[in-house]
mmCIF file of C-alpha atoms in Angstrom:
data_model
loop_
_atom_site.group_PDB
_atom_site.id
_atom_site.type_symbol
_atom_site.label_atom_id
_atom_site.label_comp_id
_atom_site.label_asym_id
_atom_site.label_seq_id
_atom_site.Cartn_x
_atom_site.Cartn_y
_atom_site.Cartn_z
ATOM 1 C CA UNK L 1 5.257 1.743 14.492
ATOM 2 C CA UNK L 2 2.971 -0.699 16.275
ATOM 3 C CA UNK L 3 1.379 1.265 19.103
ATOM 4 C CA UNK L 4 2.564 4.638 17.824
ATOM 5 C CA UNK L 5 0.025 7.362 17.254
ATOM 6 C CA UNK L 6 -0.540 8.906 13.841
ATOM 7 C CA UNK L 7 1.148 12.082 15.062
ATOM 8 C CA UNK L 8 4.224 10.189 16.298
ATOM 9 C CA UNK L 9 4.608 8.406 12.963
ATOM 10 C CA UNK L 10 4.211 11.668 11.050
ATOM 11 C CA UNK L 11 6.778 13.350 13.304
ATOM 12 C CA UNK L 12 9.230 10.455 12.906
ATOM 13 C CA UNK L 13 9.070 10.629 9.109
ATOM 14 C CA UNK L 14 9.485 14.414 9.042
ATOM 15 C CA UNK L 15 12.456 14.339 11.436
ATOM 16 C CA UNK L 16 14.036 11.634 9.284
ATOM 17 C CA UNK L 17 13.498 13.718 6.139
ATOM 18 C CA UNK L 18 14.998 16.780 7.832
ATOM 19 C CA UNK L 19 17.996 14.797 9.085
ATOM 20 C CA UNK L 20 18.719 13.245 5.696
ATOM 21 C CA UNK L 21 18.467 16.559 3.875
ATOM 22 C CA UNK L 22 20.610 18.266 6.524
ATOM 23 C CA UNK L 23 23.320 15.674 5.966
ATOM 24 C CA UNK L 24 22.976 16.036 2.197
ATOM 25 C CA UNK L 25 23.185 19.814 2.450
ATOM 26 C CA UNK L 26 26.296 19.707 4.617
ATOM 27 C CA UNK L 27 27.973 17.155 2.339
ATOM 28 C CA UNK L 28 27.094 19.288 -0.689
ATOM 29 C CA UNK L 29 28.568 22.399 0.908
ATOM 30 C CA UNK L 30 31.765 20.559 1.848
ATOM 31 C CA UNK L 31 32.197 19.210 -1.689
ATOM 32 C CA UNK L 32 31.349 22.611 -3.153
ATOM 33 C CA UNK L 33 33.948 24.330 -0.990
ATOM 34 C CA UNK L 34 36.528 21.690 -1.911
ATOM 35 C CA UNK L 35 35.762 22.119 -5.619
ATOM 36 C CA UNK L 36 36.084 25.884 -5.195
ATOM 37 C CA UNK L 37 39.507 25.453 -3.628
ATOM 38 C CA UNK L 38 40.650 23.188 -6.461
ATOM 39 C CA UNK L 39 39.409 25.634 -9.089
ATOM 40 C CA UNK L 40 40.990 28.512 -7.201
ATOM 41 C CA UNK L 41 44.384 26.834 -7.294
ATOM 42 C CA UNK L 42 44.076 25.703 -10.918
ATOM 43 C CA UNK L 43 42.678 28.893 -12.392
ATOM 44 C CA UNK L 44 44.367 31.317 -9.994
ATOM 45 C CA UNK L 45 41.359 33.314 -8.974
ATOM 46 C CA UNK L 46 39.864 34.102 -5.612
ATOM 47 C CA UNK L 47 36.617 32.689 -4.286
ATOM 48 C CA UNK L 48 34.877 33.431 -1.036
ATOM 49 C CA UNK L 49 31.780 31.811 0.376
ATOM 50 C CA UNK L 50 30.112 33.778 3.149
ATOM 51 C CA UNK L 51 28.990 31.729 6.127
ATOM 52 C CA UNK L 52 25.445 33.071 5.819
ATOM 53 C CA UNK L 53 25.088 31.649 2.298
ATOM 54 C CA UNK L 54 26.116 28.185 3.485
ATOM 55 C CA UNK L 55 23.623 28.476 6.351
ATOM 56 C CA UNK L 56 20.830 29.573 4.002
ATOM 57 C CA UNK L 57 21.631 26.711 1.607
ATOM 58 C CA UNK L 58 21.469 24.232 4.478
ATOM 59 C CA UNK L 59 18.163 25.634 5.725
ATOM 60 C CA UNK L 60 16.674 25.546 2.223
ATOM 61 C CA UNK L 61 17.817 21.935 1.894
ATOM 62 C CA UNK L 62 16.079 21.014 5.155
ATOM 63 C CA UNK L 63 12.935 22.909 4.167
ATOM 64 C CA UNK L 64 12.743 21.131 0.809
ATOM 65 C CA UNK L 65 13.164 17.758 2.517
ATOM 66 C CA UNK L 66 10.418 18.453 5.032
ATOM 67 C CA UNK L 67 8.011 19.893 2.450
ATOM 68 C CA UNK L 68 8.466 16.956 0.102
ATOM 69 C CA UNK L 69 8.350 14.525 3.025
ATOM 70 C CA UNK L 70 4.877 15.597 4.140
ATOM 71 C CA UNK L 71 2.921 13.506 1.607
ATOM 72 C CA UNK L 72 4.818 10.228 2.237
ATOM 73 C CA UNK L 73 4.695 10.885 5.983
ATOM 74 C CA UNK L 74 0.929 11.393 5.861
ATOM 75 C CA UNK L 75 0.549 8.258 3.779
ATOM 76 C CA UNK L 76 2.664 6.231 6.221
ATOM 77 C CA UNK L 77 0.854 7.643 9.236
ATOM 78 C CA UNK L 78 -2.463 6.522 7.776
ATOM 79 C CA UNK L 79 -1.409 2.907 7.229
ATOM 80 C CA UNK L 80 -2.532 0.117 9.488
ATOM 81 C CA UNK L 81 0.743 -1.321 10.890
ATOM 82 C CA UNK L 82 -0.430 -4.915 10.463
ATOM 83 C CA UNK L 83 -1.323 -4.332 6.800
ATOM 84 C CA UNK L 84 1.970 -2.522 6.153
ATOM 85 C CA UNK L 85 3.995 -5.369 7.666
ATOM 86 C CA UNK L 86 2.064 -7.964 5.681
ATOM 87 C CA UNK L 87 3.537 -6.665 2.401
ATOM 88 C CA UNK L 88 7.130 -6.449 3.615
#
């Protein structure tokens, strides 16, 4: 982050938060669908998951990650890089 502007650091943290929560959302949907298939075969009932609900769940996951990433991103963007590296 040495030489990066405050805005670039903020943007980097928010993109990272969005990426991590996107991956978590997709993994959660995949495991949820797999669990639904297992339960469907064991309990002999039908389940359907509309594509729009998976998309909404993924978008909500990303939104939550970005919203809760704003405070740490602001905090990181305000740090002096030399001071931050001194404590690592």
